[in-house]
Every structure is written in C-alpha cells, then in structure tokens.
Amino acid sequence: MKQMISKKHAVAIAMMALAIGSLHAEDAQPGKKKALEEGPMQIGGSSPVGSVEMVHTLNPKSPPMTKADFEVGKKIYFERCAGCHGVLRKGATGKPLTTDITLERGSDYLRTFIFYGSPQGMPNWGTSGTLSEKEVDIMTRYIQHEPPTPPEYGLKEMNATWKLIVPPSQRPTKKMNNLDLANLFSVTLRDAGKIALIDGSSKKIIDVIDTGYAVHISRISKSGRYLYVIGRDAKIVLIDLWMEKPAPVAEIRVGLEARSVETSKYKGYEDRYAIAGSYWPPQYTLMDGDTLKPLKVIGTRGMTSDTNEYHPEPRVAAIVASHYHPEFLVNAKETGMVHMVDYSDLENLKVKMIKTPRFLHDGGFESTGRYFMDAANASDKIAVIDTKEGKLAAVVAVGKTPHPGRGANFVHPKFGPVWATSHLGDDSVSLIGTDPVKHSQSAWKVVQTLKGSGGGSLFLKTHPKSRNLWVDAPLNPDPAISQSVAVFDINNLDKGFTLLPIGEWAGVKPGSKRVVQPEYNRDGDEVWFSVWSAGSEESAIVVVDDKTRKLKAVIKDPRVITPTGKFNVYNTQNDIY
C-alpha cells in the first residue's frame, strides 16, 4: 500500500518521534505504553460519545478519506484517544490534535508517531499490534480532518431518560434490612456495567446491580441512605440502601459522557440535592437528591485560567461538597476554573469562579474538611482551595502528573498533618503540610517526597486509625510492580516501602492482575484491593490485615468482572481518607 510504512522509511523517521513534545497523549506516564499493550486499562478510557450521530465535515486541505474510513477513524478515536485529547481534540491530559497542528506536521510525521509512540507516554499503537497498519493510516488521515461535533444534551433530553422507579412516598421510612450499612462496600465492576454490594464483615456479595456503561464512581448521601452510581455513559442510578433488598429507585442520563456525581452535605441540606458533571456536553446538572429529577443545567464553556482564551470543551472532572457552606466545588478540567456553586437558591444561582492551574482532575479534602486539595494533573500542581473563605489558598508544585484519587491524610512525625498524592508520571509520593495554624512553616509546602515503587500510580490511601500508607501502581510497565502494592510505615517513612504481592495472593488464573485502589473498611483495620484483569480473565478482591500486612481474605466470584473502585459507605459518606 502506498501509504504504509516501509522498514527503510520507518528507520529513517522513527527518531522524529523521540523529539515530538507537542502531540504525545500523556506528558509523562512510564508504564502507560506497556499497560495498553497488556489489556483494556487506559488512562483516558473509551468514550461513549463515539456511538452517537455527529455533525462533521471533510477538510479539502486534508488527505482524502472515504465516508467508511472516516467512520472507522471516529470509532477508533473515541475508543482510544478521546479520553486524553478531548472530544474536540483541544487537549487536556493529552496534547491538542487540532488541524492547525496536525496538517502542519504532515502524514509521515503523524503516521510514525502513531505507529511507534514516544518515550513521553504516547502508546505505540502500531508496534504493539493494537492497530493494524491500515488503521494507523486511517488515523493519520482522520486527525487531519476537522473533528465531528456531538449533539448537545439539555433538560429535554435528560427528562426523556429520567425514570422514577419507586417514588419517595412508597419507600421505607426506616431501615428495613439487617445489613451493616456502615461497613458495606460498593464495588465497581467496570466492564460489566454493574456494581457489587459486598458485606465488609462476611466478605459475601449481597447483590450485583445493573448500573451503566463503564461504571466510574459511587457516592453516598450525607445520611448514608442513598448510593449514587455514575458510569461513563453519564447514566446515574440511585440505590436506596434502606429497602429490604437495596435496589434502584431512580435513574437518569445527564449527558453523553460523564465521570462525577456528588450530593449536598451542608447542615440543613443533607440529601436534598445531587449534582453530576459531564464530559460531553461540558456542563453540570443539579437534581433532586431523592428522585434525580433534573432541575438546572450549567455550562462550563469559557476562558482558560492562564491565557484567558476561549475553550469549547471544559470537561467536568471531580466534584466535592463543601462542609462550610451550601456549595459544590466543580472542577472544569481544561479551563482550570473551579466553580463554587451555591445551591441555597437555585432560581437565583450564584457561582463563584476560583482561578487555578489548568487540567483539573481529582482531589479531596485535607483532614479538617476545610481545604480542597485539587490536582491539576497535566500542570504538575495541587491547588489548595479554602472552602470556608471561598478562595485559592495556595498552589503547590508536586511530581509529574499527580493522580491522588481523594488523597491520603495523616499526621507526619515531624511536620504535623499532611495530605499525600502519588503520581502517574514518576515514582514520587508528595507529602504536603496542611496545618496553617500550629504548623505554619510547613503549610501548603511539600515537606517530604517519598520514593515509591514506580510510576503509574492511580491511588493511595490511609486511615485515621492506621499507621500505614498504601500506594498502588497499576499502570507501571513492570508486572512485579503493577501486580503489587507499596506500603510505608508512617512512623518510619525514611525506611522506604515494603512491596506486597497482592496479585499473587489473589490466586487467580494468569492475567493482567493490576492492583488498584486501596480502600479501608469502617474500622480501619483492613484494606481492600482490586486485582483487575481483563474482562475475559479472572479477577478478585484481596483483603489485607492493616496491622500485620498479611493476607486476610480473597473474594472470588464469576460475577467479579474487572473490579476497580471500592467505596466503603461510612468512609465515603464522611470523607475519611
């Protein structure tokens, strides 16, 4: 084929990929390349937006494409690329792939880059065998055409999907089961589109509930009664845990793609409202907390925090609920703006905009619940937002591509209270001082940097009753690291970590066995880990005794398919991490 890469030509231009700094999908994520070769686990993940009809035009300045080729390219882009580069290719964690850039680079340049990847983290789609040479050629041409535009999604479309399965008047007025809800776990079964409710004491699966495509997170209402589950398809399922058998009581789709959901926690507003943020369209939706009836939609399109340029696709990442005011804090990823949404008067809604570094992703509260530690991952920064005063308190430079989840809070032997984040892009763990009153010299500074087992970390965790800090690295290229977890003694941090072979302890059949997301039980004396293999492989959940660091239990079941996040009801309800 005329467009294919000959061996001689490949050798001549492969070195160009080493120098490309403006197009790689992730700035620095050692291990992403290998992780993508081994299975379906991806940083950005596939995008459900690819399945909808879109408006698109073929650029006459671009290499020719048939309609069939364009559809193939669209499918591959939304399965493999959109999570990092964005629906409109404006860039976020991944760099922009707009036509002004791609046309200037040219087909040879792009084809080589897609085929071979880069040391900075762009997957080697061709040499890994993930894409054929024909598919690489299609993608080379596809990204030189204007991106297709998905449809908008407003209240009309949301109401068409809203289902009130059990009205509040027909629900129990008190808890009707004998479940220990405080020690219940909602476990994401990602590729199955389900969650498993698992009893923390018996380790038995109570039920497996259908939710939606690529379940992302579970959140608990302030009362502990309602469980909110959201998938990447923007479908939210509301589960009533008081029912004799916990079951869905309402559901809705708030967009075409989403990641985040949260509920009101301020005194007097407990359980009253829910909020969900969408990746597409770029917006967030306020809903009734006990029915999911959509009430108000707020768009995030606007100017970036640094260059003050208009961005058409600021996707909504993490959302947290303030304990100090009736407010939600909403991360607009691409613009670097945190929306502080006052829900006390929805008819006259007030939104305060907090300027932070760009590419906001995840984060959580420090130990007092006042300061939101917000990861701007592609900027290598943590923004500290004072939820009591409603302002930015500090910006802290950390390691490469922080990905803390909610982070980890503990008392450092020397520096007092700290909040910790691990990183996708390097093996460091940054400890940030969080006490501006009694430890003012340490506040909002990295007081210590630990060396972890390797890059590719997604989550770390501890507990107020524990002296252990657990750090995963599921995206590391070395299976010995991705299938294990590093644990630090908080009282002896300088001694480094111990690596525990969680994947081996699972006793499952050969597979990816990536160990991801430590989560504590209610009492803080055991830690649960997901051993995540591909959907066709055996997975498990491994429970470790926190004090002895010894294996305590393994949960294996044919229904435990691609387990990822695990959310203990009490800890999630009370922001304990």
XYZ file of C-alpha atoms in Angstrom:
577
model
C 0.000 0.000 0.000
C 1.280 3.425 -0.976
C 0.668 4.956 2.449
C 2.201 2.186 4.537
C 5.500 2.425 6.387
C 8.414 0.632 4.740
C 11.139 -0.636 7.053
C 13.697 1.674 5.500
C 11.420 4.681 5.798
C 10.481 3.763 9.348
C 14.113 3.643 10.440
C 14.760 6.992 8.797
C 11.948 8.803 10.540
C 11.411 6.873 13.763
C 13.778 9.190 15.597
C 11.383 12.046 14.950
C 9.002 10.521 17.441
C 11.596 10.911 20.168
C 11.551 14.663 19.795
C 7.830 15.243 19.479
C 6.763 17.078 22.589
C 3.566 18.655 21.369
C 1.484 15.668 20.391
C 2.034 12.876 22.896
C -1.063 11.644 24.675
C 0.323 11.875 28.177
C 3.166 14.179 29.192
C 4.942 11.515 31.218
C 3.466 8.244 32.255
C 6.054 5.483 32.378
C 4.115 2.313 32.078
C 1.182 3.508 30.068
C 2.655 2.032 26.897
C 3.012 -1.446 28.354
C -0.269 -1.230 30.186
C -2.092 -0.550 26.945
C -0.356 -3.483 25.281
C -1.457 -5.855 28.027
C -5.140 -5.093 28.261
C -8.030 -2.648 28.120
C -6.979 -0.456 31.043
C -6.394 3.066 29.733
C -5.792 6.432 31.353
C -8.434 8.327 29.455
C -10.568 5.309 28.715
C -13.006 4.859 25.857
C -15.675 7.471 25.265
C -19.385 6.582 24.875
C -19.757 9.698 22.718
C -18.442 7.746 19.752
C -21.707 5.826 19.412
C -23.886 8.873 18.705
C -24.582 10.614 15.414
C -22.289 13.595 14.859
C -22.021 16.530 12.522
C -18.740 16.532 10.632
C -17.112 17.946 7.534
C -14.187 16.691 5.485
C -11.377 19.195 5.144
C -10.411 19.668 1.449
C -6.845 20.508 2.551
C -6.545 17.163 4.292
C -5.651 13.744 2.858
C -8.698 12.165 1.186
C -10.951 9.877 3.201
C -13.981 7.840 2.235
C -17.031 8.036 4.475
C -16.336 4.448 5.568
C -12.751 5.313 6.516
C -13.970 8.355 8.454
C -16.391 6.199 10.457
C -13.588 3.751 11.272
C -11.394 6.634 12.369
C -14.144 8.089 14.529
C -14.717 4.750 16.231
C -11.001 4.267 16.975
C -10.590 7.857 18.182
C -13.420 7.640 20.689
C -12.344 4.199 21.865
C -8.650 5.009 22.228
C -7.909 8.724 22.162
C -10.765 10.988 23.283
C -10.267 10.393 26.990
C -6.880 12.150 26.838
C -7.183 14.515 23.862
C -10.853 15.513 24.235
C -13.918 15.200 22.039
C -12.950 18.301 20.045
C -9.221 17.436 20.242
C -8.371 20.627 22.125
C -6.190 18.647 24.526
C -6.184 18.138 28.290
C -4.035 15.417 29.783
C -3.114 14.710 26.181
C -1.886 17.447 23.848
C -4.075 19.229 21.249
C -4.706 17.444 17.956
C -6.407 20.274 16.120
C -5.951 20.535 12.358
C -3.703 23.599 12.517
C -1.194 21.336 14.289
C -1.771 18.044 12.504
C -1.782 19.467 8.960
C 1.481 21.258 9.662
C 3.090 18.047 10.940
C 2.053 16.075 7.886
C 1.187 12.448 7.261
C 4.667 10.907 7.509
C 5.290 12.557 10.833
C 1.899 11.609 12.285
C 1.954 8.067 10.953
C 5.321 7.397 12.573
C 4.222 8.883 15.857
C 1.011 6.841 15.986
C 2.815 3.673 14.942
C 5.823 3.879 17.286
C 4.601 6.067 20.150
C 7.012 8.134 22.203
C 9.093 7.862 25.372
C 6.873 10.548 26.931
C 3.908 8.198 27.054
C 2.182 8.148 23.669
C 1.158 4.489 23.204
C 2.862 2.567 20.386
C -0.400 1.678 18.694
C 1.248 0.056 15.674
C 4.178 -1.913 17.087
C 2.030 -3.175 19.969
C -0.387 -4.703 17.463
C -3.321 -2.720 18.857
C -3.862 -1.024 15.484
C -3.112 -2.547 12.096
C -1.079 -0.649 9.518
C -4.314 0.138 7.699
C -5.865 1.502 10.886
C -2.749 3.580 11.604
C -3.063 5.040 8.108
C -6.757 5.822 8.690
C -5.951 7.582 11.974
C -3.145 9.531 10.302
C -5.673 10.960 7.869
C -8.555 11.193 10.352
C -6.812 13.601 12.721
C -6.032 15.907 9.784
C -9.765 16.456 9.256
C -11.975 18.620 11.448
C -13.329 16.743 14.478
C -17.008 15.791 14.283
C -19.243 17.601 16.765
C -21.566 15.557 19.019
C -25.070 16.847 19.774
C -25.912 18.914 22.836
C -27.865 17.418 25.727
C -30.227 19.594 27.763
C -33.148 19.273 30.172
C -35.435 17.979 27.416
C -33.109 15.081 26.627
C -32.462 14.382 30.325
C -36.154 14.272 31.189
C -36.696 11.766 28.374
C -34.318 9.365 30.183
C -35.475 10.053 33.748
C -37.152 7.106 35.454
C -38.662 7.353 38.917
C -38.832 3.648 39.708
C -40.017 3.947 43.319
C -41.399 7.353 44.401
C -40.228 8.624 47.817
C -43.745 8.179 49.220
C -43.512 4.434 48.538
C -40.090 3.954 50.095
C -39.480 2.759 53.655
C -39.458 5.298 56.475
C -36.795 3.342 58.327
C -34.084 0.820 57.508
C -35.796 -2.475 56.575
C -32.802 -4.828 56.432
C -30.177 -6.212 58.789
C -27.213 -5.071 56.714
C -24.338 -3.280 58.430
C -24.516 -0.342 56.033
C -21.559 1.447 57.625
C -19.323 -1.437 56.570
C -20.907 -2.060 53.190
C -18.764 -1.731 50.054
C -19.987 -0.590 46.651
C -17.567 -2.225 44.213
C -17.292 -1.093 40.601
C -17.447 -3.953 38.092
C -16.298 -1.700 35.321
C -16.646 -3.654 32.090
C -19.754 -5.484 33.275
C -21.646 -2.221 33.756
C -22.601 -3.234 37.292
C -21.734 -2.703 40.935
C -21.430 -5.376 43.615
C -22.639 -4.674 47.137
C -20.305 -6.610 49.448
C -20.638 -7.019 53.207
C -17.452 -5.879 54.902
C -17.608 -8.465 57.680
C -18.606 -11.670 55.918
C -16.972 -10.648 52.601
C -20.063 -12.023 50.852
C -21.689 -10.462 47.822
C -25.125 -9.227 48.841
C -26.206 -8.363 45.319
C -24.950 -7.345 41.895
C -26.883 -4.427 40.412
C -27.015 -3.264 36.794
C -25.971 0.377 36.522
C -24.380 1.621 33.301
C -21.522 1.510 30.836
C -18.044 1.621 32.407
C -19.102 2.487 35.945
C -16.829 5.214 37.281
C -17.611 6.078 40.920
C -20.078 5.574 43.758
C -21.011 8.312 46.203
C -23.058 8.138 49.406
C -25.626 10.679 50.579
C -24.872 12.509 53.814
C -27.436 10.412 55.699
C -25.869 7.186 54.437
C -29.171 6.065 52.939
C -28.700 6.658 49.215
C -25.998 5.324 46.936
C -25.336 7.234 43.706
C -23.541 5.380 40.907
C -22.431 7.058 37.686
C -20.964 5.467 34.558
C -19.007 6.919 31.680
C -22.210 6.937 29.652
C -23.492 9.638 32.078
C -26.157 7.320 33.471
C -26.807 7.787 37.194
C -28.519 5.077 39.221
C -29.897 5.933 42.676
C -29.989 2.949 45.057
C -31.965 3.010 48.318
C -29.952 1.117 50.941
C -32.850 1.158 53.434
C -35.016 -1.175 51.374
C -35.388 -4.791 52.445
C -33.175 -5.580 49.479
C -31.259 -2.491 48.299
C -32.369 -1.642 44.787
C -32.530 1.210 42.266
C -35.286 3.753 42.886
C -34.432 6.264 40.141
C -32.143 6.713 37.149
C -31.266 9.360 34.568
C -28.703 10.226 31.893
C -27.255 13.707 32.312
C -25.242 13.781 29.101
C -23.410 11.590 26.639
C -20.272 11.063 28.739
C -19.527 11.761 32.405
C -17.331 10.912 35.392
C -18.592 12.580 38.577
C -21.547 12.729 40.959
C -21.936 14.170 44.462
C -24.658 15.056 46.985
C -25.311 18.011 49.286
C -23.746 17.713 52.752
C -24.128 21.123 54.401
C -26.266 21.181 57.551
C -29.915 21.624 56.664
C -29.388 20.469 53.078
C -28.392 16.857 53.725
C -29.544 14.619 50.843
C -31.575 17.466 49.304
C -29.629 17.859 46.067
C -27.391 15.826 43.804
C -25.026 17.121 41.160
C -23.370 15.397 38.223
C -20.733 16.696 35.844
C -20.464 15.771 32.180
C -17.516 15.351 29.857
C -19.915 15.927 26.984
C -21.617 18.270 26.772
C -19.292 20.301 29.017
C -21.740 21.102 31.810
C -23.090 20.039 35.183
C -26.619 19.262 36.298
C -28.327 19.890 39.648
C -31.012 17.360 40.600
C -33.403 16.477 43.405
C -31.409 14.268 45.749
C -34.068 11.608 46.297
C -35.543 11.394 42.786
C -32.790 12.582 40.377
C -35.296 14.920 38.737
C -33.119 17.411 36.804
C -33.525 20.995 37.996
C -30.834 23.133 36.428
C -28.010 22.767 33.884
C -24.923 24.994 33.960
C -22.397 25.082 31.118
C -18.634 25.279 31.679
C -17.531 26.666 28.323
C -15.430 29.755 28.833
C -11.990 31.267 29.183
C -8.887 29.454 30.387
C -7.326 30.493 33.686
C -3.850 31.118 32.286
C -4.059 32.573 28.754
C -7.677 33.766 29.001
C -8.541 32.044 25.732
C -11.936 30.548 24.972
C -12.188 26.791 25.367
C -15.207 24.948 23.899
C -14.854 21.754 25.927
C -14.032 22.176 29.639
C -14.975 18.703 30.849
C -16.220 18.340 34.412
C -13.940 16.143 36.488
C -14.073 15.820 40.297
C -16.881 17.362 42.352
C -16.854 17.722 46.150
C -19.478 19.040 48.568
C -18.473 21.774 50.998
C -18.938 21.251 54.738
C -18.778 25.006 55.426
C -21.371 26.398 53.008
C -24.235 25.086 50.859
C -21.869 24.742 47.923
C -20.483 22.253 45.473
C -16.938 22.641 44.128
C -16.863 21.639 40.471
C -13.636 21.086 38.506
C -13.709 22.408 34.947
C -10.712 20.466 33.688
C -9.498 22.316 30.601
C -10.079 25.886 31.776
C -8.561 25.440 35.230
C -11.579 27.064 36.866
C -13.258 25.672 39.981
C -16.950 26.563 40.111
C -18.170 27.115 43.680
C -21.890 26.517 43.153
C -24.185 27.938 45.863
C -27.265 25.690 45.890
C -29.186 27.629 48.574
C -31.243 29.407 45.879
C -31.415 27.562 42.577
C -33.655 30.171 40.970
C -31.028 32.850 41.574
C -27.978 30.642 41.331
C -24.645 32.096 42.422
C -21.413 30.612 41.084
C -18.013 31.864 42.245
C -15.112 31.110 39.905
C -11.775 30.156 41.507
C -8.774 30.508 39.203
C -6.300 27.602 39.456
C -3.769 25.877 37.176
C -5.322 24.115 34.193
C -6.258 20.486 33.643
C -8.004 19.921 36.954
C -8.724 16.287 37.590
C -9.247 14.686 41.025
C -8.631 15.528 44.664
C -10.063 15.538 48.159
C -10.184 17.336 51.481
C -7.379 17.588 53.997
C -8.126 16.198 57.458
C -10.274 19.100 58.742
C -12.517 19.123 55.673
C -11.924 22.835 55.109
C -9.351 22.819 52.315
C -9.911 21.084 48.982
C -6.623 19.643 47.678
C -7.235 19.762 43.943
C -4.930 18.052 41.418
C -4.175 19.942 38.209
C -2.531 16.858 36.809
C -1.024 17.985 33.497
C 0.277 21.131 35.225
C 2.019 19.090 37.957
C 0.345 21.186 40.647
C -2.009 20.871 43.594
C -4.372 23.826 44.068
C -5.436 24.398 47.683
C -8.926 25.900 47.918
C -10.250 27.301 51.192
C -13.929 26.299 51.202
C -14.654 28.402 54.286
C -13.326 31.665 52.820
C -14.121 30.758 49.217
C -10.719 31.476 47.739
C -7.498 29.928 46.480
C -5.139 29.481 49.430
C -2.057 28.162 47.634
C -0.639 26.356 44.610
C 1.871 23.596 45.354
C 4.278 22.148 42.788
C 4.482 18.354 43.096
C 5.706 15.455 40.956
C 4.799 14.536 37.402
C 1.049 14.196 36.739
C -0.423 13.853 40.238
C -3.347 11.419 40.479
C -4.352 11.233 44.152
C -7.909 9.996 43.903
C -9.089 11.621 47.133
C -5.556 11.596 48.553
C -4.400 10.427 51.994
C -4.346 12.327 55.301
C -2.115 11.505 58.259
C -0.013 13.135 60.964
C 3.649 13.298 59.993
C 6.068 12.620 62.895
C 7.898 15.893 62.186
C 5.645 18.173 60.148
C 2.208 17.516 61.641
C -0.896 16.972 59.485
C -0.127 16.262 55.830
C -2.054 15.285 52.719
C -0.377 12.953 50.217
C -0.566 12.374 46.476
C 1.137 9.818 44.259
C 1.781 10.327 40.543
C 1.172 8.828 37.148
C 4.322 10.298 35.672
C 7.013 9.405 38.223
C 7.630 7.241 41.264
C 7.334 10.004 43.852
C 4.815 10.497 46.643
C 4.453 14.145 47.681
C 3.528 14.995 51.290
C 2.025 18.477 51.681
C 1.689 20.189 55.057
C -1.943 21.125 55.778
C -1.962 22.870 59.177
C -1.617 26.664 58.744
C -2.269 27.282 62.477
C 0.036 25.038 64.502
C 2.498 24.170 61.710
C 2.505 27.372 59.658
C 6.076 26.866 58.429
C 5.039 23.616 56.776
C 1.615 24.630 55.484
C 0.992 24.313 51.751
C 4.509 23.082 51.043
C 5.889 19.697 50.035
C 7.520 18.770 53.332
C 8.792 15.378 52.181
C 8.998 13.406 48.965
C 8.934 9.624 49.216
C 10.275 7.291 46.547
C 7.588 4.794 45.632
C 7.810 1.514 43.765
C 7.366 3.162 40.363
C 5.328 5.497 38.205
C 1.840 4.707 37.003
C 0.102 5.192 40.354
C -3.610 5.964 40.432
C -4.497 5.913 44.135
C -3.075 5.955 47.634
C -4.822 5.585 50.968
C -4.526 5.547 54.737
C -6.956 5.790 57.671
C -7.017 7.773 60.945
C -6.604 4.511 62.885
C -3.752 3.220 60.707
C -0.023 3.864 60.598
C 0.285 2.539 57.053
C 0.276 4.425 53.749
C -0.668 2.237 50.773
C 0.298 3.252 47.205
C -0.738 1.385 44.044
C 0.964 1.494 40.615
C -1.370 -0.365 38.217
C -0.018 1.396 35.124
C 3.633 0.569 35.729
C 5.203 -1.454 32.866
C 6.788 -3.954 35.251
C 4.254 -6.643 36.267
C 6.149 -7.151 39.526
C 5.153 -3.583 40.415
C 1.721 -3.285 38.781
C 0.635 -6.531 40.449
C 1.832 -5.403 43.879
C 1.295 -2.531 46.300
C 3.844 -0.426 48.172
C 3.220 0.201 51.862
C 5.037 2.754 54.028
C 5.241 2.896 57.821
C 4.076 6.425 58.624
C 6.240 6.469 61.755
C 9.346 5.445 59.785
C 8.919 6.976 56.350
C 12.659 7.216 55.745
C 12.915 3.425 55.736
C 11.126 3.271 52.411
C 8.374 0.930 51.344
C 7.620 -2.760 51.506
C 6.229 -4.304 48.321
C 3.417 -6.802 48.891
C 2.490 -9.258 46.077
C -1.271 -8.684 46.137
C -1.781 -10.124 42.657
C -0.016 -13.330 43.675
C -2.049 -13.541 46.879
C -5.264 -13.361 44.833
C -4.610 -16.851 43.477
C -6.358 -16.106 40.190
C -5.603 -17.519 36.781
C -2.909 -15.817 34.639
C -3.891 -12.346 33.512
C -3.087 -8.661 33.877
C -3.750 -8.719 37.647
C -3.192 -4.994 38.104
C -3.633 -3.999 41.734
C -5.681 -0.833 42.081
C -7.354 1.423 44.668
C -6.753 0.578 48.308
C -9.908 1.114 50.388
C -10.332 0.729 54.154
C -13.207 -0.886 55.982
C -15.287 1.005 58.550
C -12.984 0.210 61.477
C -9.762 0.963 59.630
C -8.189 -2.403 60.437
C -8.232 -3.958 56.964
C -7.544 -2.751 53.420
C -9.279 -3.978 50.275
C -7.542 -4.099 46.878
C -8.918 -4.777 43.417
C -6.922 -7.286 41.381
C -8.015 -6.066 37.967
C -7.642 -8.274 34.924
C -9.329 -8.034 31.534
C -12.990 -8.957 31.176
C -12.099 -12.360 29.746
C -9.714 -13.072 32.655
C -10.229 -13.892 36.318
C -10.223 -11.004 38.768
C -10.575 -10.803 42.542
C -10.636 -8.568 45.601
C -7.886 -9.105 48.152
C -8.339 -8.100 51.802
C -5.222 -7.413 53.882
C -4.927 -7.057 57.649
C -3.725 -3.479 58.105
C -1.759 -4.156 61.294
C 0.074 -7.325 60.255
C 0.097 -6.630 56.486
C -0.855 -10.277 55.989
C -3.464 -11.747 53.677
C -6.845 -11.911 55.376
C -9.310 -12.917 52.634
C -9.785 -13.262 48.893
C -13.154 -12.565 47.290
C -13.514 -14.523 44.048
C -16.751 -14.964 42.178
C -17.670 -15.301 38.479
C -19.612 -12.055 38.882
C -16.496 -10.125 39.990
C -15.606 -8.876 36.499
C -12.985 -6.118 36.128
C -13.317 -4.759 39.680
C -11.819 -1.292 40.103
C -13.121 1.270 42.624
C -14.381 0.160 46.019
C -16.308 2.594 48.180
C -16.936 1.873 51.841
C -20.221 3.522 52.813
C -19.067 5.094 56.083
C -15.707 6.352 54.809
C -17.182 7.760 51.600
C -20.112 9.309 53.442
C -17.799 11.106 55.870
C -14.856 11.964 53.592
C -12.453 9.732 55.501
C -9.276 9.070 53.575
